[in-house]
Amino acid sequence: MTVDGATGSEQVIFATGSYDHTIKIWQAHSGHCLRTVQHTESQVNALDITPDKYVIAAAGYQHIRMYDLGSNNPNPVINYEGVTKNVTGLGFQGEGKWMYTGGEDCSARIWDLRASSFQCQRIFQVSAPVNCVCLHPNQAELIVGDQSGLIHLWDLRSDHNEQLIPEAEASIQDIAIDPEGIYMAAVNNKGHCFVWALTGGIEEEPTRLNPRHKLEAHKRYALRCKFSPDSTLLVTTSADQTARVWKTMDFSEVQVLQHEAKRWVWDASFSGDSQYVFTASSDGVARLWNIATGTVERKYEGHQKAITALAFRDELPSAS
């Protein structure tokens, strides 16, 4: 399924979150805004869509709000409270049974979505504000990146954790693992991208990280890194006004995506066929780029301030 044609577009959900305190749901293939949700209490720090595509979750200041994608209800259907400071990252277990979050309160949390209490089930405390959380495709290890430069590998099966510091005094901004569980990437506030080859992680065996590459990815602050659905590409975004696409075969640079607006690129997401990249920018515009040509195919305009978060799902829902 691609973002180009209307075929199966009911299955395609593209959402943007902004410092203007709104979330917009778009028709990905046309650029038409289907709905605007007011997220009045704070900016949107991160977005994700449940695997069944019924609900979108927004991370904000001291809360996570969940909105129903199947109705025009403007109010959140579920509120998760009890977090101090900003929630900086979130995502879902593969079958949508639980949600994980990270935040500036120096913690990562697991929330059981099937429980009626809406309380945090498990908490992993670290010594610095958490910037990012990433779930291994094995659904059993949560990787947490913090502002002190530590990467924590939290094994949810054993509760054991290990730590590494790829670069001293450099805040970890984002972490990604490719869908096949072969590579892990992390970007920091010095613009560097570190890549590890992963081994283990099967059954009870913990994942082991084997250093592979250090990329001088950006001249300034890096913000996000994401692998493509087919695991062949990695995109990194930065305050240097670019998104850069790398080939995972040798981590050579494939494409530099830069718009004449020259604003920070906050977030990125690949299309389901791995041929396009969505970007979110400080100029309040999301863009769809053709990776092969490096050109903008479509714009998503309507936000009044910086777009800081994207969420995109067009694969079929997983069977639970």
PDB file of C-alpha atoms in Angstrom:
ATOM      1  CA  MET A   1       0.000   0.000   0.000  1.00  0.00           C
ATOM      2  CA  THR A   2       1.450   3.383  -0.923  1.00  0.00           C
ATOM      3  CA  VAL A   3       0.547   6.960  -0.140  1.00  0.00           C
ATOM      4  CA  ASP A   4       0.094   7.838  -3.800  1.00  0.00           C
ATOM      5  CA  GLY A   5      -3.280   6.439  -4.715  1.00  0.00           C
ATOM      6  CA  ALA A   6      -6.578   6.511  -2.894  1.00  0.00           C
ATOM      7  CA  THR A   7      -6.672   2.705  -2.919  1.00  0.00           C
ATOM      8  CA  GLY A   8      -7.044   1.476   0.625  1.00  0.00           C
ATOM      9  CA  SER A   9      -6.749   5.005   1.939  1.00  0.00           C
ATOM     10  CA  GLU A  10      -9.222   4.178   4.707  1.00  0.00           C
ATOM     11  CA  GLN A  11      -6.360   2.113   6.115  1.00  0.00           C
ATOM     12  CA  VAL A  12      -3.883   4.972   5.896  1.00  0.00           C
ATOM     13  CA  ILE A  13      -3.623   7.240   8.911  1.00  0.00           C
ATOM     14  CA  PHE A  14      -1.257  10.200   8.915  1.00  0.00           C
ATOM     15  CA  ALA A  15      -1.273  12.582  11.879  1.00  0.00           C
ATOM     16  CA  THR A  16       0.728  15.616  12.911  1.00  0.00           C
ATOM     17  CA  GLY A  17       1.102  17.243  16.334  1.00  0.00           C
ATOM     18  CA  SER A  18       2.200  20.802  16.919  1.00  0.00           C
ATOM     19  CA  TYR A  19       3.215  23.519  19.322  1.00  0.00           C
ATOM     20  CA  ASP A  20      -0.097  25.154  18.337  1.00  0.00           C
ATOM     21  CA  HIS A  21      -1.814  22.652  20.704  1.00  0.00           C
ATOM     22  CA  THR A  22      -3.572  20.741  17.921  1.00  0.00           C
ATOM     23  CA  ILE A  23      -3.368  17.337  16.285  1.00  0.00           C
ATOM     24  CA  LYS A  24      -4.366  17.091  12.634  1.00  0.00           C
ATOM     25  CA  ILE A  25      -5.478  13.890  10.902  1.00  0.00           C
ATOM     26  CA  TRP A  26      -4.739  13.940   7.160  1.00  0.00           C
ATOM     27  CA  GLN A  27      -5.678  12.082   4.035  1.00  0.00           C
ATOM     28  CA  ALA A  28      -2.132  11.067   3.181  1.00  0.00           C
ATOM     29  CA  HIS A  29      -2.552  10.762  -0.593  1.00  0.00           C
ATOM     30  CA  SER A  30      -4.280  14.142  -1.100  1.00  0.00           C
ATOM     31  CA  GLY A  31      -2.918  16.410   1.651  1.00  0.00           C
ATOM     32  CA  HIS A  32      -6.493  17.126   2.745  1.00  0.00           C
ATOM     33  CA  CYS A  33      -6.979  17.667   6.498  1.00  0.00           C
ATOM     34  CA  LEU A  34      -9.797  15.386   7.662  1.00  0.00           C
ATOM     35  CA  ARG A  35      -9.985  16.531  11.254  1.00  0.00           C
ATOM     36  CA  THR A  36      -8.336  18.808  13.819  1.00  0.00           C
ATOM     37  CA  VAL A  37      -8.231  17.723  17.452  1.00  0.00           C
ATOM     38  CA  GLN A  38      -7.644  20.317  20.154  1.00  0.00           C
ATOM     39  CA  HIS A  39      -4.885  19.304  22.576  1.00  0.00           C
ATOM     40  CA  THR A  40      -5.418  22.385  24.671  1.00  0.00           C
ATOM     41  CA  GLU A  41      -3.305  21.831  27.765  1.00  0.00           C
ATOM     42  CA  SER A  42       0.126  21.583  26.135  1.00  0.00           C
ATOM     43  CA  GLN A  43       2.205  21.187  23.019  1.00  0.00           C
ATOM     44  CA  VAL A  44       2.379  17.707  21.470  1.00  0.00           C
ATOM     45  CA  ASN A  45       5.742  16.054  22.158  1.00  0.00           C
ATOM     46  CA  ALA A  46       5.103  12.683  20.508  1.00  0.00           C
ATOM     47  CA  LEU A  47       2.338  10.770  18.714  1.00  0.00           C
ATOM     48  CA  ASP A  48       1.637   7.137  18.000  1.00  0.00           C
ATOM     49  CA  ILE A  49      -1.277   5.143  16.628  1.00  0.00           C
ATOM     50  CA  THR A  50      -2.421   1.855  18.149  1.00  0.00           C
ATOM     51  CA  PRO A  51      -1.761  -1.245  16.011  1.00  0.00           C
ATOM     52  CA  ASP A  52      -5.514  -1.674  15.405  1.00  0.00           C
ATOM     53  CA  LYS A  53      -5.615   1.981  14.229  1.00  0.00           C
ATOM     54  CA  TYR A  54      -8.606   2.901  16.379  1.00  0.00           C
ATOM     55  CA  VAL A  55      -6.828   5.302  18.734  1.00  0.00           C
ATOM     56  CA  ILE A  56      -4.078   7.925  18.555  1.00  0.00           C
ATOM     57  CA  ALA A  57      -2.041   8.726  21.654  1.00  0.00           C
ATOM     58  CA  ALA A  58      -0.468  12.138  22.255  1.00  0.00           C
ATOM     59  CA  ALA A  59       2.309  12.767  24.758  1.00  0.00           C
ATOM     60  CA  GLY A  60       2.235  16.205  26.359  1.00  0.00           C
ATOM     61  CA  TYR A  61       3.103  17.983  29.579  1.00  0.00           C
ATOM     62  CA  GLN A  62       2.288  15.732  32.561  1.00  0.00           C
ATOM     63  CA  HIS A  63      -0.141  13.514  30.628  1.00  0.00           C
ATOM     64  CA  ILE A  64      -0.921  11.167  27.756  1.00  0.00           C
ATOM     65  CA  ARG A  65      -4.224  11.714  25.937  1.00  0.00           C
ATOM     66  CA  MET A  66      -5.851   9.104  23.699  1.00  0.00           C
ATOM     67  CA  TYR A  67      -8.293  10.144  20.971  1.00  0.00           C
ATOM     68  CA  ASP A  68     -10.748   7.968  19.045  1.00  0.00           C
ATOM     69  CA  LEU A  69      -9.879   7.919  15.335  1.00  0.00           C
ATOM     70  CA  GLY A  70     -13.165   6.321  14.339  1.00  0.00           C
ATOM     71  CA  SER A  71     -15.448   9.118  15.524  1.00  0.00           C
ATOM     72  CA  ASN A  72     -15.565  12.892  15.532  1.00  0.00           C
ATOM     73  CA  ASN A  73     -15.465  13.018  19.335  1.00  0.00           C
ATOM     74  CA  PRO A  74     -13.189  16.042  20.002  1.00  0.00           C
ATOM     75  CA  ASN A  75     -12.432  14.957  23.577  1.00  0.00           C
ATOM     76  CA  PRO A  76      -9.891  12.382  24.664  1.00  0.00           C
ATOM     77  CA  VAL A  77     -11.414   8.964  25.344  1.00  0.00           C
ATOM     78  CA  ILE A  78      -8.686   8.020  27.840  1.00  0.00           C
ATOM     79  CA  ASN A  79      -6.441  10.222  29.999  1.00  0.00           C
ATOM     80  CA  TYR A  80      -3.260   8.927  31.592  1.00  0.00           C
ATOM     81  CA  GLU A  81      -2.140  11.196  34.416  1.00  0.00           C
ATOM     82  CA  GLY A  82       0.290  10.949  37.306  1.00  0.00           C
ATOM     83  CA  VAL A  83       3.417  11.903  35.385  1.00  0.00           C
ATOM     84  CA  THR A  84       5.384  14.986  36.344  1.00  0.00           C
ATOM     85  CA  LYS A  85       7.062  17.102  33.654  1.00  0.00           C
ATOM     86  CA  ASN A  86       6.988  16.386  29.912  1.00  0.00           C
ATOM     87  CA  VAL A  87       6.249  12.987  28.429  1.00  0.00           C
ATOM     88  CA  THR A  88       8.802  12.864  25.619  1.00  0.00           C
ATOM     89  CA  GLY A  89       8.146   9.564  23.875  1.00  0.00           C
ATOM     90  CA  LEU A  90       5.586   6.788  23.572  1.00  0.00           C
ATOM     91  CA  GLY A  91       4.695   3.692  21.601  1.00  0.00           C
ATOM     92  CA  PHE A  92       2.692   0.470  21.660  1.00  0.00           C
ATOM     93  CA  GLN A  93       3.380  -3.208  22.120  1.00  0.00           C
ATOM     94  CA  GLY A  94       2.828  -5.055  18.824  1.00  0.00           C
ATOM     95  CA  GLU A  95      -0.628  -6.354  19.708  1.00  0.00           C
ATOM     96  CA  GLY A  96      -1.675  -3.151  21.453  1.00  0.00           C
ATOM     97  CA  LYS A  97      -1.841  -4.750  24.897  1.00  0.00           C
ATOM     98  CA  TRP A  98       0.293  -2.104  26.550  1.00  0.00           C
ATOM     99  CA  MET A  99       1.851   1.298  25.959  1.00  0.00           C
ATOM    100  CA  TYR A 100       5.307   2.488  26.918  1.00  0.00           C
ATOM    101  CA  THR A 101       6.321   6.072  27.635  1.00  0.00           C
ATOM    102  CA  GLY A 102       9.402   8.034  28.631  1.00  0.00           C
ATOM    103  CA  GLY A 103       9.637  11.432  30.226  1.00  0.00           C
ATOM    104  CA  GLU A 104      11.571  14.241  31.813  1.00  0.00           C
ATOM    105  CA  ASP A 105      10.673  12.833  35.248  1.00  0.00           C
ATOM    106  CA  CYS A 106      13.647  10.445  34.706  1.00  0.00           C
ATOM    107  CA  SER A 107      11.476   7.412  34.079  1.00  0.00           C
ATOM    108  CA  ALA A 108      10.147   4.982  31.500  1.00  0.00           C
ATOM    109  CA  ARG A 109       6.726   3.501  32.181  1.00  0.00           C
ATOM    110  CA  ILE A 110       4.567   0.596  31.054  1.00  0.00           C
ATOM    111  CA  TRP A 111       0.789   1.132  30.957  1.00  0.00           C
ATOM    112  CA  ASP A 112      -1.538  -1.870  30.609  1.00  0.00           C
ATOM    113  CA  LEU A 113      -4.169  -0.778  28.088  1.00  0.00           C
ATOM    114  CA  ARG A 114      -6.503  -3.590  29.136  1.00  0.00           C
ATOM    115  CA  ALA A 115      -6.630  -2.478  32.777  1.00  0.00           C
ATOM    116  CA  SER A 116      -9.526  -0.266  33.840  1.00  0.00           C
ATOM    117  CA  SER A 117      -7.466   1.725  36.344  1.00  0.00           C
ATOM    118  CA  PHE A 118      -5.395   3.704  33.768  1.00  0.00           C
ATOM    119  CA  GLN A 119      -2.490   3.462  36.207  1.00  0.00           C
ATOM    120  CA  CYS A 120       1.147   2.853  35.374  1.00  0.00           C
ATOM    121  CA  GLN A 121       1.936  -0.873  35.783  1.00  0.00           C
ATOM    122  CA  ARG A 122       5.736  -0.777  35.786  1.00  0.00           C
ATOM    123  CA  ILE A 123       8.287   1.977  36.121  1.00  0.00           C
ATOM    124  CA  PHE A 124      11.974   2.107  35.259  1.00  0.00           C
ATOM    125  CA  GLN A 125      13.807   4.923  37.014  1.00  0.00           C
ATOM    126  CA  VAL A 126      17.003   6.453  35.653  1.00  0.00           C
ATOM    127  CA  SER A 127      19.143   9.334  36.885  1.00  0.00           C
ATOM    128  CA  ALA A 128      18.484  11.859  34.083  1.00  0.00           C
ATOM    129  CA  PRO A 129      15.483  13.070  32.062  1.00  0.00           C
ATOM    130  CA  VAL A 130      14.440  10.545  29.391  1.00  0.00           C
ATOM    131  CA  ASN A 131      14.338  11.833  25.809  1.00  0.00           C
ATOM    132  CA  CYS A 132      13.296   8.666  23.981  1.00  0.00           C
ATOM    133  CA  VAL A 133      12.008   5.129  24.352  1.00  0.00           C
ATOM    134  CA  CYS A 134      12.113   2.331  21.782  1.00  0.00           C
ATOM    135  CA  LEU A 135      10.688  -1.187  21.900  1.00  0.00           C
ATOM    136  CA  HIS A 136      12.732  -4.026  20.402  1.00  0.00           C
ATOM    137  CA  PRO A 137      10.774  -5.980  17.746  1.00  0.00           C
ATOM    138  CA  ASN A 138      10.961  -8.973  20.119  1.00  0.00           C
ATOM    139  CA  GLN A 139       8.486  -6.988  22.307  1.00  0.00           C
ATOM    140  CA  ALA A 140      10.531  -7.889  25.385  1.00  0.00           C
ATOM    141  CA  GLU A 141      13.212  -5.202  25.693  1.00  0.00           C
ATOM    142  CA  LEU A 142      12.719  -1.467  26.088  1.00  0.00           C
ATOM    143  CA  ILE A 143      15.607   0.807  25.143  1.00  0.00           C
ATOM    144  CA  VAL A 144      15.697   4.147  26.954  1.00  0.00           C
ATOM    145  CA  GLY A 145      17.854   7.156  26.032  1.00  0.00           C
ATOM    146  CA  ASP A 146      18.523   9.974  28.492  1.00  0.00           C
ATOM    147  CA  GLN A 147      19.951  13.471  28.613  1.00  0.00           C
ATOM    148  CA  SER A 148      23.136  12.384  30.406  1.00  0.00           C
ATOM    149  CA  GLY A 149      24.120  10.297  27.367  1.00  0.00           C
ATOM    150  CA  LEU A 150      23.173   6.886  28.730  1.00  0.00           C
ATOM    151  CA  ILE A 151      21.341   4.207  26.761  1.00  0.00           C
ATOM    152  CA  HIS A 152      19.569   1.735  29.031  1.00  0.00           C
ATOM    153  CA  LEU A 153      18.479  -1.728  27.892  1.00  0.00           C
ATOM    154  CA  TRP A 154      15.591  -2.753  30.128  1.00  0.00           C
ATOM    155  CA  ASP A 155      14.691  -6.433  29.798  1.00  0.00           C
ATOM    156  CA  LEU A 156      10.982  -6.630  30.597  1.00  0.00           C
ATOM    157  CA  ARG A 157      11.177 -10.404  31.129  1.00  0.00           C
ATOM    158  CA  SER A 158      13.839 -10.391  33.837  1.00  0.00           C
ATOM    159  CA  ASP A 159      13.756  -6.718  34.894  1.00  0.00           C
ATOM    160  CA  HIS A 160      17.519  -6.750  34.346  1.00  0.00           C
ATOM    161  CA  ASN A 161      19.055  -3.668  32.751  1.00  0.00           C
ATOM    162  CA  GLU A 162      22.346  -2.759  31.146  1.00  0.00           C
ATOM    163  CA  GLN A 163      23.771   0.623  30.195  1.00  0.00           C
ATOM    164  CA  LEU A 164      26.135   2.067  27.649  1.00  0.00           C
ATOM    165  CA  ILE A 165      27.441   5.542  26.820  1.00  0.00           C
ATOM    166  CA  PRO A 166      28.216   5.957  23.110  1.00  0.00           C
ATOM    167  CA  GLU A 167      29.681   9.448  23.592  1.00  0.00           C
ATOM    168  CA  ALA A 168      30.526  11.330  26.784  1.00  0.00           C
ATOM    169  CA  GLU A 169      28.491  14.451  27.636  1.00  0.00           C
ATOM    170  CA  ALA A 170      26.149  14.122  24.662  1.00  0.00           C
ATOM    171  CA  SER A 171      22.415  13.820  25.227  1.00  0.00           C
ATOM    172  CA  ILE A 172      20.725  10.854  23.502  1.00  0.00           C
ATOM    173  CA  GLN A 173      17.885  12.395  21.469  1.00  0.00           C
ATOM    174  CA  ASP A 174      16.359   9.360  19.770  1.00  0.00           C
ATOM    175  CA  ILE A 175      16.805   5.596  19.364  1.00  0.00           C
ATOM    176  CA  ALA A 176      15.441   3.250  16.690  1.00  0.00           C
ATOM    177  CA  ILE A 177      15.639  -0.466  15.929  1.00  0.00           C
ATOM    178  CA  ASP A 178      14.849  -1.725  12.451  1.00  0.00           C
ATOM    179  CA  PRO A 179      11.793  -4.016  12.065  1.00  0.00           C
ATOM    180  CA  GLU A 180      13.981  -7.087  11.564  1.00  0.00           C
ATOM    181  CA  GLY A 181      15.913  -6.443  14.790  1.00  0.00           C
ATOM    182  CA  ILE A 182      19.267  -6.351  12.978  1.00  0.00           C
ATOM    183  CA  TYR A 183      20.381  -2.768  13.684  1.00  0.00           C
ATOM    184  CA  MET A 184      19.941  -0.166  16.379  1.00  0.00           C
ATOM    185  CA  ALA A 185      20.649   3.525  15.775  1.00  0.00           C
ATOM    186  CA  ALA A 186      20.910   6.414  18.228  1.00  0.00           C
ATOM    187  CA  VAL A 187      21.348  10.131  17.531  1.00  0.00           C
ATOM    188  CA  ASN A 188      22.643  12.768  19.940  1.00  0.00           C
ATOM    189  CA  ASN A 189      22.714  16.515  20.414  1.00  0.00           C
ATOM    190  CA  LYS A 190      26.123  16.750  18.715  1.00  0.00           C
ATOM    191  CA  GLY A 191      24.623  15.535  15.432  1.00  0.00           C
ATOM    192  CA  HIS A 192      26.254  12.114  15.631  1.00  0.00           C
ATOM    193  CA  CYS A 193      24.504   8.857  14.775  1.00  0.00           C
ATOM    194  CA  PHE A 194      25.732   5.588  16.275  1.00  0.00           C
ATOM    195  CA  VAL A 195      24.813   2.228  14.772  1.00  0.00           C
ATOM    196  CA  TRP A 196      25.050  -1.199  16.388  1.00  0.00           C
ATOM    197  CA  ALA A 197      24.499  -4.670  14.969  1.00  0.00           C
ATOM    198  CA  LEU A 198      22.213  -6.665  17.271  1.00  0.00           C
ATOM    199  CA  THR A 199      22.606 -10.295  18.257  1.00  0.00           C
ATOM    200  CA  GLY A 200      20.668 -12.420  20.721  1.00  0.00           C
ATOM    201  CA  GLY A 201      17.315 -11.148  21.952  1.00  0.00           C
ATOM    202  CA  ILE A 202      15.558 -14.427  21.185  1.00  0.00           C
ATOM    203  CA  GLU A 203      13.541 -16.264  23.831  1.00  0.00           C
ATOM    204  CA  GLU A 204      15.158 -15.466  27.196  1.00  0.00           C
ATOM    205  CA  GLU A 205      18.487 -14.351  25.763  1.00  0.00           C
ATOM    206  CA  PRO A 206      19.206 -10.613  26.145  1.00  0.00           C
ATOM    207  CA  THR A 207      20.151  -8.546  23.109  1.00  0.00           C
ATOM    208  CA  ARG A 208      23.837  -7.770  22.666  1.00  0.00           C
ATOM    209  CA  LEU A 209      25.025  -4.598  20.932  1.00  0.00           C
ATOM    210  CA  ASN A 210      28.020  -4.736  18.618  1.00  0.00           C
ATOM    211  CA  PRO A 211      29.265  -1.254  17.547  1.00  0.00           C
ATOM    212  CA  ARG A 212      29.295  -0.828  13.753  1.00  0.00           C
ATOM    213  CA  HIS A 213      29.313   2.833  12.672  1.00  0.00           C
ATOM    214  CA  LYS A 214      29.620   6.367  13.940  1.00  0.00           C
ATOM    215  CA  LEU A 215      28.131   8.759  11.387  1.00  0.00           C
ATOM    216  CA  GLU A 216      28.813  12.488  11.417  1.00  0.00           C
ATOM    217  CA  ALA A 217      25.180  12.728  10.402  1.00  0.00           C
ATOM    218  CA  HIS A 218      24.449  16.409  11.059  1.00  0.00           C
ATOM    219  CA  LYS A 219      26.279  19.648  11.771  1.00  0.00           C
ATOM    220  CA  ARG A 220      23.923  20.513  14.596  1.00  0.00           C
ATOM    221  CA  TYR A 221      21.590  18.906  17.101  1.00  0.00           C
ATOM    222  CA  ALA A 222      20.058  15.667  15.778  1.00  0.00           C
ATOM    223  CA  LEU A 223      16.413  15.133  16.699  1.00  0.00           C
ATOM    224  CA  ARG A 224      15.062  11.829  15.355  1.00  0.00           C
ATOM    225  CA  CYS A 225      16.094   8.579  13.689  1.00  0.00           C
ATOM    226  CA  LYS A 226      13.791   6.023  12.070  1.00  0.00           C
ATOM    227  CA  PHE A 227      14.302   2.852  10.045  1.00  0.00           C
ATOM    228  CA  SER A 228      12.208   2.083   6.971  1.00  0.00           C
ATOM    229  CA  PRO A 229       9.638  -0.748   7.112  1.00  0.00           C
ATOM    230  CA  ASP A 230      11.811  -2.868   4.797  1.00  0.00           C
ATOM    231  CA  SER A 231      14.894  -2.229   7.011  1.00  0.00           C
ATOM    232  CA  THR A 232      16.982  -0.970   4.060  1.00  0.00           C
ATOM    233  CA  LEU A 233      17.030   2.744   4.996  1.00  0.00           C
ATOM    234  CA  LEU A 234      17.537   4.991   8.003  1.00  0.00           C
ATOM    235  CA  VAL A 235      16.416   8.620   8.199  1.00  0.00           C
ATOM    236  CA  THR A 236      17.874  11.164  10.639  1.00  0.00           C
ATOM    237  CA  THR A 237      16.506  14.673  11.268  1.00  0.00           C
ATOM    238  CA  SER A 238      18.161  17.705  12.741  1.00  0.00           C
ATOM    239  CA  ALA A 239      18.249  21.331  13.734  1.00  0.00           C
ATOM    240  CA  ASP A 240      20.613  21.795  10.773  1.00  0.00           C
ATOM    241  CA  GLN A 241      17.430  22.036   8.621  1.00  0.00           C
ATOM    242  CA  THR A 242      17.880  18.680   6.903  1.00  0.00           C
ATOM    243  CA  ALA A 243      16.633  15.125   7.003  1.00  0.00           C
ATOM    244  CA  ARG A 244      19.214  12.653   5.720  1.00  0.00           C
ATOM    245  CA  VAL A 245      18.565   9.175   4.376  1.00  0.00           C
ATOM    246  CA  TRP A 246      21.160   6.422   4.827  1.00  0.00           C
ATOM    247  CA  LYS A 247      21.432   2.960   3.276  1.00  0.00           C
ATOM    248  CA  THR A 248      21.641   0.263   5.966  1.00  0.00           C
ATOM    249  CA  MET A 249      23.777  -1.961   3.737  1.00  0.00           C
ATOM    250  CA  ASP A 250      26.823   0.234   4.382  1.00  0.00           C
ATOM    251  CA  PHE A 251      25.333   3.361   6.043  1.00  0.00           C
ATOM    252  CA  SER A 252      26.306   5.555   3.121  1.00  0.00           C
ATOM    253  CA  GLU A 253      24.233   8.675   2.512  1.00  0.00           C
ATOM    254  CA  VAL A 254      21.482   8.225  -0.083  1.00  0.00           C
ATOM    255  CA  GLN A 255      19.680  11.582   0.002  1.00  0.00           C
ATOM    256  CA  VAL A 256      19.663  14.966   1.741  1.00  0.00           C
ATOM    257  CA  LEU A 257      16.138  16.346   2.123  1.00  0.00           C
ATOM    258  CA  GLN A 258      16.173  20.116   2.562  1.00  0.00           C
ATOM    259  CA  HIS A 259      13.490  22.683   1.833  1.00  0.00           C
ATOM    260  CA  GLU A 260      14.118  26.333   1.020  1.00  0.00           C
ATOM    261  CA  ALA A 261      12.183  27.274   4.168  1.00  0.00           C
ATOM    262  CA  LYS A 262      15.303  26.090   6.049  1.00  0.00           C
ATOM    263  CA  ARG A 263      13.747  25.268   9.388  1.00  0.00           C
ATOM    264  CA  TRP A 264      14.379  22.563  11.969  1.00  0.00           C
ATOM    265  CA  VAL A 265      13.201  19.092  10.943  1.00  0.00           C
ATOM    266  CA  TRP A 266      11.660  17.665  14.116  1.00  0.00           C
ATOM    267  CA  ASP A 267      10.380  14.258  13.099  1.00  0.00           C
ATOM    268  CA  ALA A 268      10.132  11.844  10.180  1.00  0.00           C
ATOM    269  CA  SER A 269       8.281   8.698   9.180  1.00  0.00           C
ATOM    270  CA  PHE A 270       8.581   6.341   6.221  1.00  0.00           C
ATOM    271  CA  SER A 271       5.692   5.306   3.991  1.00  0.00           C
ATOM    272  CA  GLY A 272       4.726   1.650   4.082  1.00  0.00           C
ATOM    273  CA  ASP A 273       6.571   0.904   0.837  1.00  0.00           C
ATOM    274  CA  SER A 274       9.786   2.581   2.123  1.00  0.00           C
ATOM    275  CA  GLN A 275       9.951   4.847  -0.955  1.00  0.00           C
ATOM    276  CA  TYR A 276       8.764   8.078   0.671  1.00  0.00           C
ATOM    277  CA  VAL A 277       9.489  10.001   3.874  1.00  0.00           C
ATOM    278  CA  PHE A 278       7.191  12.343   5.764  1.00  0.00           C
ATOM    279  CA  THR A 279       8.915  15.187   7.627  1.00  0.00           C
ATOM    280  CA  ALA A 280       7.714  17.620  10.284  1.00  0.00           C
ATOM    281  CA  SER A 281       9.193  21.092  10.320  1.00  0.00           C
ATOM    282  CA  SER A 282       9.366  24.293  12.363  1.00  0.00           C
ATOM    283  CA  ASP A 283       7.563  26.188   9.593  1.00  0.00           C
ATOM    284  CA  GLY A 284       4.332  24.362  10.530  1.00  0.00           C
ATOM    285  CA  VAL A 285       4.330  22.261   7.352  1.00  0.00           C
ATOM    286  CA  ALA A 286       4.639  18.493   6.990  1.00  0.00           C
ATOM    287  CA  ARG A 287       6.060  17.258   3.704  1.00  0.00           C
ATOM    288  CA  LEU A 288       6.113  14.010   1.781  1.00  0.00           C
ATOM    289  CA  TRP A 289       9.430  13.428   0.014  1.00  0.00           C
ATOM    290  CA  ASN A 290      10.281  11.073  -2.804  1.00  0.00           C
ATOM    291  CA  ILE A 291      13.513   9.456  -1.587  1.00  0.00           C
ATOM    292  CA  ALA A 292      14.726   8.530  -5.074  1.00  0.00           C
ATOM    293  CA  THR A 293      14.468  12.098  -6.422  1.00  0.00           C
ATOM    294  CA  GLY A 294      14.793  14.120  -3.184  1.00  0.00           C
ATOM    295  CA  THR A 295      11.764  16.204  -4.167  1.00  0.00           C
ATOM    296  CA  VAL A 296       8.649  17.205  -2.242  1.00  0.00           C
ATOM    297  CA  GLU A 297       5.609  15.306  -3.545  1.00  0.00           C
ATOM    298  CA  ARG A 298       3.022  16.754  -1.170  1.00  0.00           C
ATOM    299  CA  LYS A 299       2.577  19.369   1.559  1.00  0.00           C
ATOM    300  CA  TYR A 300       0.326  19.213   4.614  1.00  0.00           C
ATOM    301  CA  GLU A 301      -0.387  22.808   5.578  1.00  0.00           C
ATOM    302  CA  GLY A 302      -2.586  24.223   8.331  1.00  0.00           C
ATOM    303  CA  HIS A 303      -0.669  24.256  11.615  1.00  0.00           C
ATOM    304  CA  GLN A 304       0.075  27.681  13.078  1.00  0.00           C
ATOM    305  CA  LYS A 305       3.343  26.709  14.797  1.00  0.00           C
ATOM    306  CA  ALA A 306       6.117  24.124  14.568  1.00  0.00           C
ATOM    307  CA  ILE A 307       5.101  20.523  13.890  1.00  0.00           C
ATOM    308  CA  THR A 308       7.015  18.473  16.427  1.00  0.00           C
ATOM    309  CA  ALA A 309       5.541  14.987  16.013  1.00  0.00           C
ATOM    310  CA  LEU A 310       4.314  12.670  13.253  1.00  0.00           C
ATOM    311  CA  ALA A 311       2.495   9.356  13.277  1.00  0.00           C
ATOM    312  CA  PHE A 312       1.841   7.213  10.233  1.00  0.00           C
ATOM    313  CA  ARG A 313       0.358   3.741   9.838  1.00  0.00           C
ATOM    314  CA  ASP A 314      -0.675   2.118   6.613  1.00  0.00           C
ATOM    315  CA  GLU A 315       0.120  -1.530   7.216  1.00  0.00           C
ATOM    316  CA  LEU A 316      -2.737  -3.896   7.935  1.00  0.00           C
ATOM    317  CA  PRO A 317      -3.607  -4.277  11.617  1.00  0.00           C
ATOM    318  CA  SER A 318      -1.849  -7.167  13.307  1.00  0.00           C
ATOM    319  CA  ALA A 319      -3.983 -10.024  14.558  1.00  0.00           C
ATOM    320  CA  SER A 320      -4.162 -10.064  18.334  1.00  0.00           C
TER     321      SER A 320
END
